[in-house]
CSV table of C-alpha atoms in Angstrom, one decimal:
chain,number,residue,atom,x,y,z
J,11,MET,CA,115.0,110.3,123.1
J,12,VAL,CA,117.6,112.8,124.3
J,13,GLY,CA,118.7,110.4,127.0
J,14,LEU,CA,119.1,107.6,124.4
J,15,GLY,CA,121.1,109.9,122.2
J,16,LEU,CA,123.5,110.7,125.0
J,17,LEU,CA,123.8,107.0,125.8
J,18,MET,CA,124.7,106.3,122.2
J,19,VAL,CA,127.3,109.1,122.2
J,20,GLY,CA,128.7,107.6,125.5
J,21,GLN,CA,128.8,104.1,123.9
J,22,GLY,CA,130.8,105.5,121.0
J,23,LEU,CA,133.3,107.3,123.2
J,24,THR,CA,133.7,104.3,125.5
J,25,SER,CA,134.4,102.1,122.5
J,26,LEU,CA,137.0,104.6,121.3
J,27,VAL,CA,138.8,104.6,124.7
J,28,LEU,CA,138.7,100.8,124.8
J,29,ARG,CA,140.1,100.7,121.3
J,30,TRP,CA,143.1,102.8,122.3
J,31,GLY,CA,143.6,100.2,125.1
J,32,HIS,CA,143.3,97.4,122.6
J,33,SER,CA,140.4,95.8,124.5
J,34,VAL,CA,137.3,96.7,122.6
J,35,TYR,CA,136.7,93.2,121.3
J,36,THR,CA,137.5,91.5,124.6
J,37,ALA,CA,135.8,93.7,127.3
J,38,ARG,CA,132.8,91.5,128.0
J,39,TRP,CA,130.9,94.3,129.9
J,40,MET,CA,131.2,96.5,126.8
J,41,LEU,CA,129.9,93.8,124.5
J,42,ARG,CA,127.0,93.0,126.8
J,43,GLY,CA,126.2,96.8,126.8
J,44,CYS,CA,126.2,96.8,123.0
J,45,VAL,CA,123.6,94.0,123.0
J,46,VAL,CA,121.4,96.0,125.4
J,47,MET,CA,121.9,99.2,123.2
J,48,ALA,CA,121.0,97.4,119.9
J,49,PRO,CA,117.3,98.7,119.8
J,50,ALA,CA,118.3,102.2,121.0
J,51,GLY,CA,118.2,103.8,117.5
J,52,PHE,CA,114.8,102.3,116.8
J,53,LEU,CA,113.4,103.5,120.1
J,54,ALA,CA,114.8,107.0,119.7
J,55,MET,CA,113.3,107.3,116.3
J,56,LEU,CA,109.9,106.2,117.5
J,57,SER,CA,110.0,108.6,120.5
J,58,GLY,CA,111.0,111.4,118.0
J,59,TRP,CA,107.8,110.7,116.1
J,60,VAL,CA,105.7,110.7,119.2
J,61,VAL,CA,107.2,114.1,120.3
J,62,THR,CA,106.4,115.8,116.9
J,63,GLU,CA,103.0,114.3,116.5
J,64,VAL,CA,101.8,114.9,120.0
J,65,GLY,CA,103.7,118.2,120.5
J,66,ARG,CA,102.1,120.0,117.6
J,67,GLN,CA,98.4,119.3,118.7
J,68,PRO,CA,95.8,120.7,118.2
J,69,PHE,CA,97.5,121.8,114.9
J,70,THR,CA,98.5,119.9,111.7
J,71,ILE,CA,100.6,122.8,110.6
J,72,TYR,CA,101.6,124.7,113.8
J,73,GLY,CA,99.6,127.9,114.1
J,74,LEU,CA,98.1,127.6,110.6
J,75,LEU,CA,95.9,124.6,110.2
J,76,ARG,CA,94.0,122.9,113.0
J,77,THR,CA,93.8,119.1,113.0
J,78,ALA,CA,90.0,119.3,113.1
J,79,ASP,CA,90.1,121.2,109.8
J,80,SER,CA,92.4,118.9,108.0
J,81,LEU,CA,90.2,115.8,107.9
J,82,SER,CA,89.8,114.0,104.6
J,83,SER,CA,86.4,113.0,103.4
J,84,VAL,CA,87.1,109.3,103.8
J,85,SER,CA,84.5,107.3,105.7
J,86,ARG,CA,85.1,106.1,109.3
J,87,GLN,CA,84.9,102.4,108.4
J,88,GLN,CA,87.5,102.7,105.7
J,89,VAL,CA,89.9,104.4,108.0
J,90,ILE,CA,89.4,101.9,110.8
J,91,GLY,CA,89.6,99.0,108.4
J,92,SER,CA,92.8,100.2,106.7
J,93,THR,CA,94.5,101.0,110.1
J,94,TRP,CA,93.9,97.5,111.4
J,95,THR,CA,95.1,95.9,108.1
J,96,ILE,CA,98.3,98.0,108.1
J,97,LEU,CA,98.9,97.1,111.8
J,98,VAL,CA,98.5,93.4,111.1
J,99,PHE,CA,100.7,93.6,108.0
J,100,TYR,CA,103.5,95.5,109.8
J,101,LEU,CA,103.4,93.1,112.8
J,102,VAL,CA,103.7,90.0,110.5
J,103,ILE,CA,106.5,91.6,108.3
J,104,PHE,CA,108.4,92.9,111.3
J,105,GLY,CA,108.0,89.5,113.0
J,106,ILE,CA,109.4,87.6,110.0
J,107,GLY,CA,112.2,90.2,109.5
J,108,LEU,CA,113.2,90.0,113.2
J,109,TRP,CA,113.1,86.2,113.0
J,110,VAL,CA,115.4,86.2,109.9
J,111,LEU,CA,117.7,88.7,111.5
J,112,LEU,CA,118.1,86.7,114.8
J,113,ARG,CA,118.6,83.5,112.8
J,114,ILE,CA,121.5,85.2,110.9
J,115,THR,CA,123.1,86.7,114.0
J,116,ARG,CA,122.9,83.5,116.0
J,117,GLU,CA,125.1,81.8,113.4
J,118,PRO,CA,128.9,82.5,114.1
J,119,PRO,CA,130.8,83.6,111.0
J,120,ARG,CA,132.5,80.9,109.0
J,121,THR,CA,135.4,81.0,106.5
J,122,ASP,CA,133.7,78.7,103.9
J,123,GLU,CA,130.5,80.7,103.3
J,124,ALA,CA,129.2,80.6,99.7
J,125,GLY,CA,130.0,83.8,97.9
J,126,PRO,CA,128.3,85.2,94.7
J,127,GLN,CA,128.1,82.7,91.9
J,128,PRO,CA,130.0,83.9,88.7
J,129,THR,CA,127.7,81.7,86.5
J,130,LEU,CA,124.7,83.8,87.5
J,131,ALA,CA,126.1,86.8,85.7
J,132,ASP,CA,126.2,84.9,82.4
J,133,GLU,CA,122.6,83.7,82.9
J,134,THR,CA,121.2,87.1,83.5
J,135,GLY,CA,123.4,89.6,81.7
J,136,GLN,CA,123.7,90.7,78.1
J,137,SER,CA,125.7,88.3,75.9
U,25,MET,CA,108.4,135.3,84.0
U,26,LEU,CA,106.5,132.3,82.6
U,27,ASP,CA,102.7,132.8,82.4
U,28,SER,CA,100.5,130.4,84.2
U,29,ASP,CA,99.5,128.3,81.1
U,30,TRP,CA,103.1,127.4,80.7
U,31,ILE,CA,103.5,126.5,84.4
U,32,VAL,CA,100.5,124.2,84.2
U,33,LEU,CA,101.7,122.6,81.0
U,34,LEU,CA,105.2,122.0,82.4
U,35,SER,CA,103.8,120.7,85.7
U,36,ALA,CA,101.6,118.2,83.8
U,37,GLY,CA,104.6,117.3,81.7
U,38,ALA,CA,106.7,116.6,84.7
U,39,LEU,CA,104.0,114.4,86.3
U,40,ALA,CA,103.3,112.6,83.0
U,41,PHE,CA,107.1,111.9,82.7
U,42,SER,CA,107.3,110.3,86.2
U,43,VAL,CA,104.1,108.2,85.7
U,44,MET,CA,105.4,107.1,82.3
U,45,ASN,CA,108.7,106.1,83.8
U,46,TYR,CA,107.0,104.2,86.6
U,47,VAL,CA,104.7,102.3,84.2
U,48,LEU,CA,107.6,101.3,81.9
U,49,LEU,CA,110.1,100.5,84.6
U,50,ASP,CA,108.2,99.1,87.6
U,51,GLY,CA,105.5,97.8,85.4
U,52,THR,CA,108.2,95.5,84.0
U,53,ASP,CA,109.1,94.4,87.5
U,54,LEU,CA,105.5,93.6,88.3
U,55,GLY,CA,105.2,91.7,85.1
U,56,VAL,CA,108.3,89.6,86.0
U,57,GLY,CA,106.7,88.9,89.4
U,58,VAL,CA,103.6,87.6,87.6
U,59,LEU,CA,105.6,85.4,85.2
U,60,MET,CA,107.8,84.2,88.1
U,61,GLY,CA,104.7,83.1,90.1
U,62,LEU,CA,103.5,81.1,87.1
U,63,THR,CA,106.9,79.3,86.5
U,64,ARG,CA,107.1,75.8,87.9
U,65,CYS,CA,110.9,75.2,87.8
U,66,ALA,CA,112.6,76.6,91.0
U,67,LYS,CA,115.9,77.2,89.3
U,68,ASP,CA,114.3,79.3,86.5
U,69,ARG,CA,112.4,81.3,89.2
U,70,ARG,CA,115.7,82.2,90.9
U,71,VAL,CA,117.2,83.4,87.6
U,72,MET,CA,114.1,85.5,87.0
U,73,ALA,CA,114.3,87.0,90.5
U,74,VAL,CA,118.0,87.8,90.1
U,75,THR,CA,117.4,89.8,86.9
U,76,ILE,CA,115.2,92.4,88.8
U,77,LEU,CA,116.7,92.1,92.4
U,78,PRO,CA,119.3,94.9,92.1
U,79,ILE,CA,116.9,97.4,90.3
U,80,TRP,CA,113.3,96.9,91.3
U,81,ASP,CA,113.4,99.4,94.2
U,82,ALA,CA,115.0,102.1,92.1
U,83,ASN,CA,112.2,101.6,89.5
U,84,GLU,CA,109.5,101.8,92.2
U,85,THR,CA,110.8,105.2,93.4
U,86,TRP,CA,109.2,106.9,90.4
U,87,LEU,CA,105.9,106.3,92.2
U,88,VAL,CA,107.1,108.5,95.1
U,89,LEU,CA,107.9,111.3,92.6
U,90,GLY,CA,104.5,110.8,90.9
U,91,GLY,CA,102.6,111.0,94.3
U,92,GLY,CA,104.7,113.8,95.7
U,93,GLY,CA,104.4,115.6,92.3
U,94,LEU,CA,100.6,115.4,92.3
U,95,LEU,CA,100.5,116.8,95.9
U,96,ALA,CA,102.9,119.6,95.2
U,97,LEU,CA,101.8,120.6,91.6
U,98,PHE,CA,98.1,119.9,91.7
U,99,PRO,CA,97.0,119.9,95.3
U,100,LEU,CA,93.3,120.3,94.5
U,101,ALA,CA,93.3,117.2,92.3
U,102,TYR,CA,95.2,115.4,95.0
U,103,ALA,CA,92.6,116.4,97.6
U,104,ILE,CA,89.7,115.1,95.4
U,105,LEU,CA,91.4,111.9,94.1
U,106,LEU,CA,92.9,110.5,97.3
U,107,PRO,CA,89.7,110.2,99.2
U,108,ALA,CA,87.9,108.8,96.1
U,109,LEU,CA,90.7,106.1,95.6
U,110,TYR,CA,91.5,105.5,99.3
U,111,LEU,CA,90.9,101.7,99.2
U,112,PRO,CA,92.6,101.0,95.9
U,113,PHE,CA,95.7,103.0,97.0
U,114,ILE,CA,95.9,101.3,100.4
U,115,LEU,CA,95.6,97.9,98.7
U,116,MET,CA,98.2,98.8,96.1
U,117,PHE,CA,100.7,99.9,98.8
U,118,LEU,CA,100.1,96.7,100.9
U,119,ALA,CA,100.5,94.6,97.7
U,120,LEU,CA,103.8,96.4,97.0
U,121,ILE,CA,105.1,95.8,100.6
U,122,LEU,CA,104.1,92.1,100.3
U,123,ARG,CA,105.9,91.9,96.9
U,124,ALA,CA,109.0,93.6,98.2
U,125,GLY,CA,109.2,91.3,101.3
U,126,ALA,CA,108.7,88.2,99.2
U,127,LEU,CA,111.3,89.2,96.5
U,128,GLU,CA,114.0,90.2,99.0
U,129,PHE,CA,113.5,87.3,101.5
U,130,ARG,CA,112.8,84.4,99.2
U,131,ASP,CA,116.4,83.2,99.4
U,132,TYR,CA,116.1,82.9,103.2
U,133,ALA,CA,113.2,80.4,102.9
U,134,PRO,CA,114.1,77.4,105.0
U,135,SER,CA,112.5,74.9,102.6
U,136,ASP,CA,111.5,74.6,98.9
U,137,GLY,CA,107.8,74.4,99.9
U,138,ILE,CA,108.0,77.7,101.8
U,139,LYS,CA,109.9,79.2,98.9
U,140,ARG,CA,107.1,78.2,96.5
U,141,MET,CA,104.7,79.9,98.9
U,142,VAL,CA,106.7,83.0,99.0
U,143,ASP,CA,106.7,83.1,95.2
U,144,GLY,CA,102.9,82.7,95.4
U,145,LEU,CA,102.8,85.8,97.6
U,146,LEU,CA,105.0,87.6,95.0
U,147,LEU,CA,102.5,86.6,92.3
U,148,CYS,CA,99.5,87.9,94.4
U,149,GLY,CA,101.3,91.2,95.3
U,150,SER,CA,102.3,91.8,91.6
U,151,LEU,CA,98.7,91.1,90.4
U,152,ILE,CA,97.0,93.3,93.0
U,153,ALA,CA,99.5,96.2,92.6
U,154,GLY,CA,99.1,96.2,88.8
U,155,ALA,CA,95.3,95.8,89.0
U,156,MET,CA,94.9,98.6,91.5
U,157,GLN,CA,97.0,101.0,89.4
U,158,GLY,CA,94.7,100.2,86.4
U,159,ILE,CA,91.6,100.7,88.6
U,160,VAL,CA,93.0,104.1,89.7
U,161,LEU,CA,93.4,105.1,86.0
U,162,GLY,CA,90.0,103.8,85.1
U,163,THR,CA,88.3,105.7,87.9
U,164,LEU,CA,90.1,108.9,86.8
U,165,VAL,CA,89.0,108.5,83.1
U,166,GLN,CA,85.4,107.6,84.3
U,167,GLY,CA,85.3,110.8,86.3
U,168,VAL,CA,85.3,111.5,90.0
U,169,PRO,CA,82.3,113.3,91.6
U,170,ASN,CA,83.3,116.5,93.3
U,171,HIS,CA,81.8,119.7,94.5
U,172,ALA,CA,83.6,123.0,95.5
U,173,GLY,CA,87.0,121.3,95.6
U,174,GLN,CA,85.8,118.4,97.8
U,175,TYR,CA,85.2,114.8,96.9
U,176,SER,CA,81.5,114.1,97.0
U,177,GLY,CA,81.2,110.4,96.1
U,178,ASP,CA,80.7,107.4,98.3
U,179,GLY,CA,84.2,105.9,97.9
U,180,ALA,CA,83.0,103.0,95.7
U,181,GLU,CA,83.2,104.5,92.1
U,182,TRP,CA,86.3,102.4,91.5
U,183,LEU,CA,84.2,99.2,91.8
U,184,ASN,CA,82.4,99.9,88.4
U,185,VAL,CA,83.0,97.6,85.4
U,186,PHE,CA,85.1,100.1,83.5
U,187,PRO,CA,87.8,100.7,86.1
U,188,LEU,CA,87.9,96.9,86.9
U,189,PHE,CA,88.4,96.3,83.1
U,190,CYS,CA,91.3,98.9,83.1
U,191,GLY,CA,92.9,97.0,86.0
U,192,ALA,CA,92.8,93.7,84.0
U,193,VAL,CA,94.2,95.4,80.8
U,194,LEU,CA,97.1,97.0,82.8
U,195,VAL,CA,98.0,93.6,84.4
U,196,VAL,CA,98.2,92.0,80.9
U,197,GLY,CA,100.3,94.9,79.6
U,198,TYR,CA,102.7,94.7,82.6
U,199,THR,CA,103.1,91.0,82.1
U,200,TRP,CA,103.9,91.7,78.4
U,201,LEU,CA,106.6,94.2,79.5
U,202,GLY,CA,107.9,91.5,82.0
U,203,ALA,CA,108.2,88.9,79.2
U,204,CYS,CA,110.1,91.3,77.0
U,205,TRP,CA,112.5,92.1,79.9
U,206,LEU,CA,113.1,88.4,80.5
U,207,TYR,CA,113.7,87.9,76.7
U,208,TRP,CA,116.4,90.6,76.9
U,209,ARG,CA,118.1,89.5,80.2
U,210,THR,CA,118.1,85.7,80.1
U,211,VAL,CA,119.4,82.9,77.9
U,212,ASP,CA,118.5,79.5,76.5
U,213,GLU,CA,115.2,78.0,77.6
U,214,ILE,CA,113.8,80.9,79.6
U,215,GLN,CA,114.6,83.2,76.8
U,216,SER,CA,112.8,81.2,74.1
U,217,ARG,CA,109.8,80.7,76.4
U,218,SER,CA,109.7,84.5,77.2
U,219,LYS,CA,109.8,85.2,73.4
U,220,LEU,CA,106.6,83.1,72.9
U,221,GLN,CA,104.9,84.6,75.9
U,222,ALA,CA,105.8,88.1,74.8
U,223,LYS,CA,104.2,87.5,71.4
U,224,ILE,CA,101.0,86.1,72.9
U,225,LEU,CA,100.8,88.9,75.5
U,226,ALA,CA,101.5,91.6,72.9
U,227,THR,CA,98.5,90.4,70.8
U,228,MET,CA,96.3,90.3,73.9
U,229,THR,CA,97.4,93.8,75.0
U,230,VAL,CA,96.7,95.3,71.6
U,231,VAL,CA,93.2,93.7,71.3
U,232,LEU,CA,92.3,94.8,74.9
U,233,LEU,CA,93.6,98.3,74.3
U,234,ILE,CA,91.4,98.7,71.2
U,235,VAL,CA,88.4,97.6,73.2
U,236,LEU,CA,89.4,100.1,75.9
U,237,VAL,CA,89.8,103.0,73.5
U,238,VAL,CA,86.4,102.3,71.9
U,239,TRP,CA,84.8,101.9,75.4
U,240,THR,CA,86.4,105.2,76.6
U,241,ALA,CA,84.9,107.0,73.6
U,242,THR,CA,81.4,105.8,74.5
U,243,LEU,CA,81.8,107.0,78.1
U,244,ASP,CA,81.6,110.8,77.4
U,245,ILE,CA,80.8,112.8,74.3
U,246,ARG,CA,84.0,114.9,74.8
U,247,TYR,CA,86.1,111.7,74.8
U,248,GLU,CA,84.5,110.7,71.5
U,249,GLN,CA,85.1,114.1,69.9
U,250,ARG,CA,88.7,114.2,71.1
U,251,LEU,CA,89.5,110.6,70.0
U,252,SER,CA,87.9,111.2,66.5
U,253,ASP,CA,89.9,114.4,66.0
U,254,PRO,CA,92.3,113.5,63.2
U,255,LEU,CA,95.2,115.1,65.0
U,256,VAL,CA,94.7,113.1,68.2
U,257,GLY,CA,93.0,109.8,67.3
U,258,CYS,CA,93.6,108.1,64.0
U,259,ARG,CA,91.1,107.6,61.1
U,260,PRO,CA,90.5,103.8,61.8
U,261,CYS,CA,89.4,104.9,65.3
U,262,ARG,CA,86.8,107.2,63.8
U,263,CYS,CA,85.6,104.5,61.5
U,264,LEU,CA,85.3,102.0,64.4
U,265,LEU,CA,83.3,104.5,66.4
U,266,HIS,CA,80.8,105.3,63.6
U,267,CYS,CA,80.1,101.9,62.3
């Protein structure tokens, strides 16, 4: 997490230096690096969660409430069932989201893209 | 300093305020979702989606205040209610996620067939989310078994007939709100159709609510006394109960 943070700072500073040299959009090695760094924020966030959740064990509230004492009276089957359902739901939704995102990024920008339709405002606004 | 009665009253008022806002605002969005799923014309569905697209997530945020408020203001009630209503709440949140995904991504659907399917998911999500909220309310009115600050039921009280009926009533009520919203925000054909739908749904909601109030009064003697109090309930209510 800390390493990724430093890498992100480094990426920002390098871009700044390249910008002063007017080559930030043309330096291929930098652009490749940006592609590699794309999931860095996501990974750093996940590692942050792992550090807090694992690091505070065996406490839910550090020094005050033990994890064993903070169990809810929900049955085991319900917890297992809901965990699997949420997992499947997230994988499907992240999958579709990633697919849409990649489809949009693959397409180079054009000048003749359709903008907002002014007629829509008349159909859905107050008269 | 405020005495504790006032603090309880103000806390309950704050919670009631956020729940009321949620029901009025996001209930309307859920109702539009139901009506959208039942509309055949693709162009009309797009107009209906556009009316709620910029605002639905802001409306839904009242739910966060309601949930957070219950935890912060009434932690004991939270600890008893959440285990009792674990499955309805999980289903409600999954339905809300499904709905949000369908509503935001429907414009990216590669074909009309898939778009129709996405709107089908929006309909399912809206129906399940509304029904689960009604079920939560019904279970609460019916009473949650508890002992010494701990939930003591088997996690299935919400499957009784009364909570399920509350779920159905809330879905009809939400759809009514949705029809009213569409009457306000659209023009021409969709508007006149929404007007008709709103009239039918209003009648259904009122009839179902009367049944619900009478049923509530028969659940517990305290409800009956409270509802037949001239200050709380009205006289017709009392007549209905004693005939």
